[in-house]
């Protein structure tokens, strides 16, 4: 079946280091990808998104890379801070009128001071 | 101040009782969604509505019901048929692809 999955369920980094969270997807027809951050007990918050006609998109301290050849998506966080500690979800939307998001399992990021 | 509100934040119910979770948005979004999240897990889609007076089942619709009588509102009823209703419930809305989430309701069935 079609799915979005994450390579690592947990990631622990030192404060100030760069973090890389990876995501694999299986639907080659997906044309929109999005990353969310979810802090404990709260709803997910939008971080960054990218469409399939792009390979890279940058935001404030975050970069999303899309490799359509190997169906891989990654989120890079520069100079990781304690406030970045959260669960990160990737999601994809397929082409067509049904724009439901297909969610990955999530990666828990822990930032050590 | 635009956004999505969910109420209440915490909800306790006895087993066998139906309970309705509120979701309201003032973003003028056409589409609304309900997700369930269990501890340490991802989001699973319960129901979604792409337009007023229309809704579709998601991946785990059994034991739940919804209505979409107004664009701003998408209430979710957790019925007694839902075998394990204790979870964190998230509502979202969208106009295009990005979904905007409410703060969630934590439902505990005693």
Short mmCIF file of C-alpha atoms in Angstrom, two decimals:
data_model
loop_
_atom_site.label_atom_id
_atom_site.label_comp_id
_atom_site.label_asym_id
_atom_site.label_seq_id
_atom_site.Cartn_x
_atom_site.Cartn_y
_atom_site.Cartn_z
CA UNK A 1 0.00 0.00 0.00
CA UNK A 2 0.95 3.62 -0.17
CA UNK A 3 2.60 4.95 2.94
CA UNK A 4 4.89 7.51 4.37
CA UNK A 5 7.42 6.24 6.85
CA UNK A 6 10.27 7.53 8.93
CA UNK A 7 13.66 5.88 9.20
CA UNK A 8 14.32 6.78 12.84
CA UNK A 9 11.72 6.81 15.60
CA UNK A 10 14.00 8.80 17.96
CA UNK A 11 16.85 11.22 17.47
CA UNK A 12 19.04 12.72 20.15
CA UNK A 13 21.32 15.68 19.37
CA UNK A 14 23.46 18.16 21.24
CA UNK A 15 22.34 21.74 21.47
CA UNK A 16 23.90 23.74 18.65
CA UNK A 17 24.34 20.75 16.34
CA UNK A 18 22.40 20.31 13.13
CA UNK A 19 19.56 17.77 13.06
CA UNK A 20 18.42 15.72 10.11
CA UNK A 21 15.09 13.90 10.18
CA UNK A 22 14.36 11.55 7.33
CA UNK A 23 11.17 10.34 5.72
CA UNK A 24 10.47 7.82 2.96
CA UNK A 25 7.39 7.82 0.79
CA UNK A 26 6.12 5.24 -1.66
CA UNK A 27 3.62 7.11 -3.84
CA UNK A 28 5.48 8.54 -6.81
CA UNK A 29 2.35 10.54 -7.73
CA UNK A 30 2.49 12.59 -4.53
CA UNK A 31 2.98 16.24 -5.38
CA UNK A 32 3.03 17.99 -2.02
CA UNK A 33 5.01 17.27 1.13
CA UNK A 34 4.85 18.94 4.51
CA UNK A 35 6.59 18.81 7.87
CA UNK A 36 4.89 19.41 11.19
CA UNK A 37 6.23 19.82 14.70
CA UNK A 38 4.18 18.57 17.63
CA UNK A 39 5.02 19.47 21.20
CA UNK A 40 3.68 17.34 23.99
CA UNK A 41 -0.06 17.80 24.53
CA UNK A 42 -0.47 20.24 21.66
CA UNK A 43 -1.67 20.17 18.08
CA UNK A 44 0.85 19.88 15.22
CA UNK A 45 2.33 23.10 13.92
CA UNK A 46 3.38 23.73 10.33
CA UNK A 47 7.14 23.96 9.80
CA UNK A 48 7.75 23.91 6.08
CA UNK A 49 6.36 22.42 2.89
CA UNK A 50 7.58 21.64 -0.60
CA UNK A 51 5.98 20.77 -3.91
CA UNK A 52 7.23 18.06 -6.21
CA UNK A 53 8.54 20.56 -8.76
CA UNK A 54 11.21 21.62 -6.25
CA UNK A 55 14.21 19.84 -4.71
CA UNK A 56 14.92 22.16 -1.84
CA UNK A 57 13.21 24.81 0.18
CA UNK A 58 14.56 26.87 3.05
CA UNK A 59 12.90 28.54 5.97
CA UNK A 60 14.20 30.05 9.16
CA UNK A 61 16.78 27.50 10.43
CA UNK A 62 14.99 24.72 8.56
CA UNK A 63 15.52 23.21 5.14
CA UNK A 64 13.47 20.54 3.41
CA UNK A 65 15.06 18.39 0.74
CA UNK A 66 13.10 16.27 -1.68
CA UNK A 67 14.70 13.47 -3.66
CA UNK A 68 12.07 12.13 -6.03
CA UNK A 69 14.43 9.56 -7.51
CA UNK A 70 14.58 7.60 -4.28
CA UNK A 71 11.31 8.95 -2.82
CA UNK A 72 13.01 10.53 0.14
CA UNK A 73 12.22 13.64 2.13
CA UNK A 74 14.35 15.18 4.85
CA UNK A 75 14.09 18.02 7.33
CA UNK A 76 17.27 19.74 8.40
CA UNK A 77 17.29 21.94 11.48
CA UNK A 78 20.32 24.17 11.87
CA UNK A 79 21.79 25.00 15.28
CA UNK A 80 19.27 22.88 17.13
CA UNK A 81 17.88 24.46 20.28
CA UNK A 82 16.13 22.95 23.33
CA UNK A 83 12.88 24.44 22.05
CA UNK A 84 13.17 22.21 19.01
CA UNK A 85 12.53 19.14 21.16
CA UNK A 86 9.29 17.67 19.85
CA UNK A 87 7.89 14.98 17.58
CA UNK A 88 8.25 15.73 13.89
CA UNK A 89 5.84 14.34 11.30
CA UNK A 90 6.13 14.28 7.56
CA UNK A 91 3.05 13.98 5.38
CA UNK A 92 2.28 13.81 1.69
CA UNK A 93 -0.67 14.59 -0.53
CA UNK A 94 -1.37 12.71 -3.70
CA UNK A 95 -2.35 14.26 -6.99
CA UNK A 96 -6.01 14.70 -7.82
CA UNK A 97 -9.05 16.11 -6.09
CA UNK A 98 -8.65 14.16 -2.86
CA UNK A 99 -6.10 16.19 -0.96
CA UNK A 100 -5.99 14.13 2.24
CA UNK A 101 -2.63 14.09 3.96
CA UNK A 102 -0.96 10.71 4.38
CA UNK A 103 1.00 10.86 7.63
CA UNK A 104 4.29 9.33 8.64
CA UNK A 105 4.80 7.74 12.04
CA UNK A 106 6.80 10.58 13.58
CA UNK A 107 10.33 11.08 14.91
CA UNK A 108 10.96 12.24 18.44
CA UNK A 109 13.78 14.79 18.59
CA UNK A 110 15.52 15.27 21.93
CA UNK A 111 17.97 18.15 22.28
CA UNK A 112 20.58 17.73 25.00
CA UNK A 113 21.91 20.92 26.60
CA UNK B 1 -7.69 36.51 15.58
CA UNK B 2 -8.16 33.60 13.18
CA UNK B 3 -7.74 30.00 14.16
CA UNK B 4 -9.25 26.70 15.19
CA UNK B 5 -10.68 26.07 18.60
CA UNK B 6 -11.49 22.79 20.22
CA UNK B 7 -13.39 22.36 23.41
CA UNK B 8 -13.08 21.15 26.00
CA UNK B 9 -9.34 20.59 26.45
CA UNK B 10 -9.95 17.66 28.78
CA UNK B 11 -13.04 15.47 28.84
CA UNK B 12 -13.98 12.60 31.09
CA UNK B 13 -16.85 10.24 30.41
CA UNK B 14 -18.18 7.02 31.73
CA UNK B 15 -18.03 3.94 29.59
CA UNK B 16 -21.11 3.53 27.41
CA UNK B 17 -21.88 7.24 27.12
CA UNK B 18 -21.80 9.16 23.87
CA UNK B 19 -19.74 12.33 23.90
CA UNK B 20 -19.45 15.19 21.40
CA UNK B 21 -16.21 17.07 20.79
CA UNK B 22 -16.43 20.59 19.44
CA UNK B 23 -14.34 22.05 16.61
CA UNK B 24 -14.81 25.58 15.31
CA UNK B 25 -12.76 27.53 12.77
CA UNK B 26 -12.94 31.13 11.60
CA UNK B 27 -10.42 30.74 8.80
CA UNK B 28 -13.15 30.38 6.17
CA UNK B 29 -11.70 27.01 5.19
CA UNK B 30 -13.78 24.60 3.16
CA UNK B 31 -12.22 21.37 4.41
CA UNK B 32 -12.15 20.07 7.98
CA UNK B 33 -10.70 16.90 9.49
CA UNK B 34 -10.77 14.82 12.65
CA UNK B 35 -7.77 12.77 13.75
CA UNK B 36 -7.16 10.44 16.62
CA UNK B 37 -3.74 10.17 18.26
CA UNK B 38 -2.77 7.51 20.79
CA UNK B 39 0.28 7.91 23.07
CA UNK B 40 3.53 7.77 21.15
CA UNK B 41 1.70 7.26 17.88
CA UNK B 42 0.97 9.19 14.72
CA UNK B 43 -2.26 10.71 13.48
CA UNK B 44 -5.06 8.54 12.16
CA UNK B 45 -7.89 10.08 10.14
CA UNK B 46 -11.40 9.51 11.50
CA UNK B 47 -13.60 11.64 9.25
CA UNK B 48 -13.15 14.55 6.90
CA UNK B 49 -15.37 17.04 5.16
CA UNK B 50 -14.42 18.89 2.01
CA UNK B 51 -17.52 21.07 1.91
CA UNK B 52 -20.57 21.92 3.98
CA UNK B 53 -23.20 19.17 4.21
CA UNK B 54 -20.77 16.55 2.97
CA UNK B 55 -18.30 14.30 4.77
CA UNK B 56 -16.40 11.06 4.20
CA UNK B 57 -15.08 8.29 6.40
CA UNK B 58 -11.40 8.19 7.08
CA UNK B 59 -9.33 5.19 8.09
CA UNK B 60 -10.88 4.58 11.52
CA UNK B 61 -14.48 5.84 11.31
CA UNK B 62 -16.13 2.96 13.19
CA UNK B 63 -17.71 4.13 16.44
CA UNK B 64 -17.62 7.81 15.44
CA UNK B 65 -20.06 10.17 13.74
CA UNK B 66 -19.83 13.73 12.44
CA UNK B 67 -21.95 16.48 10.97
CA UNK B 68 -21.11 19.51 8.85
CA UNK B 69 -24.13 21.77 8.92
CA UNK B 70 -22.07 24.96 9.00
CA UNK B 71 -18.78 25.84 7.35
CA UNK B 72 -17.26 26.88 10.66
CA UNK B 73 -18.19 23.81 12.67
CA UNK B 74 -17.37 20.10 12.48
CA UNK B 75 -18.41 18.32 15.69
CA UNK B 76 -17.31 14.75 16.35
CA UNK B 77 -19.42 12.33 18.38
CA UNK B 78 -17.68 9.41 20.01
CA UNK B 79 -20.35 6.77 20.42
CA UNK B 80 -20.60 3.84 22.79
CA UNK B 81 -19.75 1.60 19.83
CA UNK B 82 -16.15 2.87 19.89
CA UNK B 83 -14.37 0.15 21.83
CA UNK B 84 -11.34 2.13 22.97
CA UNK B 85 -12.22 5.83 22.90
CA UNK B 86 -9.55 7.13 25.29
CA UNK B 87 -7.20 9.18 23.11
CA UNK B 88 -6.12 12.66 22.04
CA UNK B 89 -8.43 14.07 19.35
CA UNK B 90 -7.23 16.68 16.90
CA UNK B 91 -9.29 18.77 14.53
CA UNK B 92 -7.84 20.51 11.49
CA UNK B 93 -8.99 22.66 8.61
CA UNK B 94 -7.54 23.53 5.23
CA UNK B 95 -8.26 25.56 2.16
CA UNK B 96 -5.44 24.20 0.03
CA UNK B 97 -2.96 21.54 1.11
CA UNK B 98 -1.65 22.83 4.44
CA UNK B 99 -3.78 21.77 7.39
CA UNK B 100 -4.15 24.00 10.42
CA UNK B 101 -4.67 22.24 13.72
CA UNK B 102 -6.57 23.00 16.86
CA UNK B 103 -5.10 22.45 20.35
CA UNK B 104 -6.75 19.05 20.74
CA UNK B 105 -9.14 17.43 23.21
CA UNK B 106 -7.93 14.70 25.51
CA UNK B 107 -10.78 12.26 26.09
CA UNK B 108 -10.60 9.79 28.94
CA UNK B 109 -13.28 7.15 29.34
CA UNK B 110 -13.51 5.78 32.84
#
